Short mmCIF file of C-alpha atoms in Angstrom, two decimals:
data_model
loop_
_atom_site.label_atom_id
_atom_site.label_comp_id
_atom_site.label_asym_id
_atom_site.label_seq_id
_atom_site.Cartn_x
_atom_site.Cartn_y
_atom_site.Cartn_z
CA MET A 1 0.00 0.00 0.00
CA PRO A 2 1.37 3.48 -0.86
CA LYS A 3 2.93 5.53 1.92
CA HIS A 4 3.20 8.83 -0.02
CA VAL A 5 0.16 10.03 -1.97
CA PHE A 6 0.42 12.80 -4.58
CA PHE A 7 -2.75 14.51 -5.83
CA ASP A 8 -3.54 16.94 -8.59
CA LEU A 9 -5.92 19.66 -7.32
CA ASP A 10 -8.51 20.91 -9.85
CA ASN A 11 -10.93 18.18 -10.97
CA THR A 12 -9.09 15.69 -8.74
CA LEU A 13 -9.32 16.87 -5.12
CA THR A 14 -11.85 19.64 -5.80
CA ARG A 15 -13.78 21.14 -8.67
CA SER A 16 -11.99 24.03 -10.39
CA ARG A 17 -11.22 26.79 -7.86
CA THR A 18 -13.88 25.40 -5.53
CA LEU A 19 -13.71 24.65 -1.80
CA MET A 20 -13.51 20.96 -0.90
CA PRO A 21 -16.90 19.85 0.53
CA SER A 22 -17.07 18.72 4.14
CA ALA A 23 -17.63 15.04 3.30
CA HIS A 24 -14.38 14.98 1.33
CA GLU A 25 -12.61 17.13 3.92
CA GLN A 26 -13.04 14.47 6.59
CA ILE A 27 -11.62 11.74 4.33
CA PHE A 28 -8.73 13.98 3.26
CA LYS A 29 -7.90 14.82 6.88
CA GLN A 30 -7.95 11.13 7.78
CA LEU A 31 -5.59 10.36 4.89
CA CYS A 32 -3.20 13.14 5.95
CA GLY A 33 -3.00 11.51 9.36
CA ALA A 34 -2.13 8.12 7.87
CA LYS A 35 0.12 8.98 4.90
CA ASP A 36 2.37 11.68 3.49
CA VAL A 37 0.01 13.71 1.29
CA ILE A 38 1.30 16.03 -1.40
CA VAL A 39 -0.84 18.43 -3.46
CA VAL A 40 0.62 19.15 -6.90
CA THR A 41 -0.98 21.96 -8.91
CA GLY A 42 -0.32 24.75 -11.35
CA GLY A 43 -1.79 27.26 -8.93
CA GLN A 44 -0.09 29.15 -6.14
CA VAL A 45 -0.06 28.05 -2.49
CA SER A 46 -2.64 30.75 -1.75
CA GLN A 47 -5.00 29.11 -4.25
CA ILE A 48 -4.48 25.67 -2.69
CA LYS A 49 -5.52 27.13 0.65
CA LYS A 50 -8.69 28.56 -0.90
CA GLN A 51 -9.70 25.07 -2.04
CA ILE A 52 -8.48 22.84 0.80
CA PRO A 53 -10.10 23.69 4.16
CA SER A 54 -7.98 25.25 6.89
CA SER A 55 -8.68 22.27 9.17
CA VAL A 56 -5.87 20.41 7.36
CA ASP A 57 -3.35 23.27 7.25
CA GLY A 58 0.12 21.97 8.08
CA GLU A 59 -0.75 18.36 7.27
CA TYR A 60 0.32 18.13 3.62
CA PHE A 61 3.13 19.18 1.30
CA ALA A 62 2.31 21.75 -1.40
CA LEU A 63 3.98 21.54 -4.80
CA SER A 64 2.53 24.68 -6.37
CA GLN A 65 3.21 26.09 -9.85
CA SER A 66 3.65 22.50 -11.13
CA GLY A 67 6.05 21.91 -8.26
CA ASN A 68 8.37 24.84 -8.93
CA HIS A 69 7.41 26.39 -5.59
CA ALA A 70 7.57 23.67 -2.95
CA VAL A 71 6.42 24.06 0.64
CA ALA A 72 6.83 21.51 3.46
CA LYS A 73 4.08 20.64 5.92
CA ASP A 74 5.44 23.13 8.44
CA GLY A 75 5.41 25.96 5.89
CA THR A 76 9.13 25.91 5.09
CA VAL A 77 9.84 26.80 1.46
CA LEU A 78 11.90 23.93 0.06
CA TRP A 79 12.65 25.62 -3.28
CA SER A 80 11.25 28.32 -5.52
CA GLU A 81 11.94 28.98 -9.21
CA GLU A 82 11.33 32.08 -11.35
CA PHE A 83 11.00 32.72 -15.09
CA MET A 84 13.66 34.72 -16.89
CA SER A 85 12.52 37.80 -18.80
CA ASN A 86 13.04 36.25 -22.25
CA GLN A 87 10.89 33.28 -21.25
CA LYS A 88 8.05 35.58 -20.16
CA THR A 89 8.31 37.50 -23.43
CA ALA A 90 8.01 34.28 -25.46
CA ILE A 91 5.07 33.06 -23.35
CA LEU A 92 3.09 36.30 -23.65
CA ALA A 93 3.73 36.37 -27.40
CA LEU A 94 2.06 32.96 -27.79
CA VAL A 95 -0.77 33.97 -25.47
CA LYS A 96 -1.48 36.96 -27.73
CA VAL A 97 -1.49 34.77 -30.85
CA ILE A 98 -4.03 32.37 -29.33
CA HIS A 99 -6.15 35.14 -27.79
CA ASP A 100 -6.38 37.16 -31.00
CA GLU A 101 -7.16 34.07 -33.05
CA MET A 102 -9.90 32.69 -30.74
CA LYS A 103 -11.78 36.00 -30.33
CA LEU A 104 -13.82 34.59 -27.45
CA SER A 105 -16.34 36.74 -25.64
CA VAL A 106 -15.29 36.85 -21.96
CA LYS A 107 -16.55 38.60 -18.84
CA ASP A 108 -13.23 40.14 -17.86
CA GLU A 109 -10.16 40.45 -20.07
CA SER A 110 -8.03 41.15 -17.00
CA ASP A 111 -8.91 37.72 -15.59
CA LEU A 112 -7.32 35.71 -18.40
CA VAL A 113 -3.59 35.71 -17.52
CA GLU A 114 -2.05 34.95 -14.13
CA ASP A 115 1.72 35.36 -13.66
CA ARG A 116 2.55 33.20 -10.65
CA GLY A 117 6.34 33.50 -10.78
CA SER A 118 7.42 30.16 -12.23
CA GLN A 119 4.13 29.52 -14.02
CA ILE A 120 1.95 31.68 -16.23
CA SER A 121 -1.58 30.41 -16.78
CA TYR A 122 -3.81 31.70 -19.57
CA SER A 123 -7.50 30.86 -19.24
CA LEU A 124 -9.47 31.11 -22.46
CA LEU A 125 -12.65 32.03 -20.56
CA GLY A 126 -11.28 33.58 -17.37
CA HIS A 127 -9.96 32.02 -14.19
CA HIS A 128 -13.02 33.11 -12.20
CA GLU A 129 -15.68 32.26 -14.78
CA ASP A 130 -18.59 30.08 -13.63
CA THR A 131 -17.30 26.62 -12.69
CA ALA A 132 -19.96 24.69 -14.60
CA LYS A 133 -19.29 26.76 -17.72
CA LYS A 134 -15.55 26.07 -17.43
CA GLU A 135 -16.10 22.34 -16.94
CA ALA A 136 -18.29 22.16 -20.06
CA PHE A 137 -15.91 24.18 -22.23
CA ASP A 138 -13.21 21.64 -23.07
CA PRO A 139 -13.50 18.27 -21.30
CA GLY A 140 -10.48 16.14 -22.04
CA ALA A 141 -8.60 19.25 -23.30
CA LYS A 142 -9.26 18.33 -26.95
CA LYS A 143 -9.77 21.94 -28.06
CA ARG A 144 -6.62 23.14 -26.34
CA LEU A 145 -4.49 20.28 -27.62
CA ALA A 146 -5.72 21.07 -31.15
CA ILE A 147 -4.75 24.72 -30.69
CA LEU A 148 -1.23 23.74 -29.62
CA ALA A 149 -0.92 21.32 -32.54
CA LYS A 150 -1.96 24.11 -34.92
CA HIS A 151 0.74 26.37 -33.50
CA LYS A 152 3.52 23.80 -33.22
CA ASP A 153 6.07 26.20 -34.73
CA GLU A 154 5.31 28.81 -32.08
CA VAL A 155 5.44 26.13 -29.37
CA GLU A 156 8.90 25.09 -30.60
CA LYS A 157 10.06 28.72 -30.42
CA LEU A 158 8.73 28.83 -26.87
CA ARG A 159 10.73 25.72 -25.97
CA ALA A 160 13.84 27.22 -27.52
CA ALA A 161 13.42 30.10 -25.06
CA GLY A 162 13.28 27.62 -22.18
CA ALA A 163 9.53 27.42 -21.54
CA ASP A 164 6.85 24.82 -22.19
CA VAL A 165 3.05 24.72 -22.39
CA ARG A 166 0.33 22.18 -21.66
CA PRO A 167 -3.42 22.34 -21.08
CA GLY A 168 -4.29 22.70 -17.40
CA GLY A 169 -7.43 22.74 -15.29
CA THR A 170 -10.60 23.23 -17.31
CA THR A 171 -9.84 26.16 -19.64
CA THR A 172 -6.19 27.07 -19.24
CA PHE A 173 -2.84 26.80 -20.92
CA ASP A 174 -0.16 26.35 -18.26
CA PHE A 175 3.26 27.75 -19.19
CA THR A 176 6.18 26.40 -17.16
CA ILE A 177 9.97 26.37 -17.16
CA ALA A 178 11.04 23.78 -19.73
CA GLY A 179 11.92 20.46 -18.12
CA LYS A 180 10.65 21.51 -14.69
CA ASP A 181 7.24 19.89 -14.89
CA LYS A 182 5.23 17.88 -12.37
CA GLY A 183 7.21 14.71 -12.99
CA PHE A 184 10.54 16.49 -12.48
CA ASN A 185 9.47 18.17 -9.25
CA ILE A 186 7.85 15.05 -7.82
CA THR A 187 11.17 13.27 -8.35
CA ARG A 188 12.91 16.20 -6.66
CA LEU A 189 10.73 15.90 -3.55
CA ILE A 190 11.02 12.11 -3.37
CA GLU A 191 14.81 12.33 -3.50
CA ARG A 192 14.91 15.13 -0.94
CA GLU A 193 12.73 13.19 1.50
CA GLY A 194 14.49 9.86 0.90
CA TRP A 195 11.30 8.08 -0.13
CA LYS A 196 11.06 5.07 -2.45
CA LYS A 197 9.22 5.63 -5.73
CA GLU A 198 7.46 2.29 -5.41
CA ASP A 199 5.92 3.53 -2.13
CA CYS A 200 4.26 6.47 -3.93
CA VAL A 201 1.15 6.96 -6.05
CA TYR A 202 -0.09 9.93 -8.07
CA VAL A 203 -3.82 10.56 -8.54
CA GLY A 204 -4.91 12.93 -11.31
CA ASP A 205 -7.55 13.65 -13.91
CA ALA A 206 -5.18 14.65 -16.75
CA LEU A 207 -2.92 11.63 -17.23
CA PHE A 208 -3.95 11.41 -20.90
CA PRO A 209 -1.47 12.28 -23.71
CA GLY A 210 -0.81 16.01 -23.58
CA GLY A 211 -2.46 16.42 -20.17
CA ASN A 212 -0.70 18.29 -17.40
CA ASP A 213 -0.37 15.11 -15.31
CA GLU A 214 1.19 13.07 -18.12
CA THR A 215 4.77 13.89 -17.07
CA VAL A 216 4.26 11.85 -13.89
CA ILE A 217 3.77 8.63 -15.89
CA GLY A 218 6.88 6.50 -15.52
CA VAL A 219 8.08 8.49 -12.52
CA ILE A 220 5.83 6.86 -9.92
CA PRO A 221 2.72 4.67 -10.12
CA THR A 222 -0.36 6.63 -11.23
CA HIS A 223 -4.12 6.33 -10.95
CA ALA A 224 -6.44 8.21 -13.30
CA VAL A 225 -9.73 9.70 -12.11
CA LYS A 226 -12.37 11.81 -13.81
CA ASP A 227 -13.54 13.95 -10.87
CA PRO A 228 -13.27 14.44 -7.08
CA ASP A 229 -15.98 11.88 -6.30
CA GLU A 230 -13.96 9.21 -8.09
CA THR A 231 -10.82 10.37 -6.26
CA PHE A 232 -12.35 9.95 -2.83
CA ASP A 233 -13.92 6.62 -3.75
CA PHE A 234 -10.39 5.47 -4.63
CA VAL A 235 -9.00 6.84 -1.36
CA LYS A 236 -11.61 5.05 0.73
CA ALA A 237 -11.26 1.76 -1.12
CA ASN A 238 -7.48 1.63 -1.50
CA LEU A 239 -5.64 4.00 0.84
CA LEU A 240 -7.54 3.91 4.14
CA GLN A 241 -7.72 0.18 4.79
#
């Protein structure tokens, strides 16, 4: 049975940018008491704390910004990366190309791009758009993967500048430092803590080709879910026995 459990956040532990319900909170708290729990997400630590109730503060590791800002259970920052200026320039250039091409009607243009330090996330609809609308927009990330395939030359230029991009959450493109993805940073934490990879498991909703959890495949065992209900069914059946 796994001793160290890694979770994606949006659509895995909670719905997009939504507080974990109390029924799941109790199971999550129980798991944190029995295992090492690690939350791995493109968002910032502040966003994790908006979605995971304060009753479990200090009981899990946070690998925010795809793991490029890592925080221990006691709040100690383990490492923190930052983009270089040329990487940001290349990222924002591709964001503009996609934005101008899509011409989507959105509530708030200022809500589309979040610069988190070592991750820039561009939401096609807006980060704070209605959750149900976001969930219905691009299930399985097929639209966003098609957009990236259409702009493969621009994506290659982005990689040459030292940045990468994948679909994330429900409506976003997550831009990260090239090579420093979830898989890389999970390995980094495992090595730092002296854990065995075979004692770990990663649970996520985007383990499909091109998904933002895909880089974990081959690093540690993985388990794919489609939503938080499926996640907590898995926890109850397999991790709390």
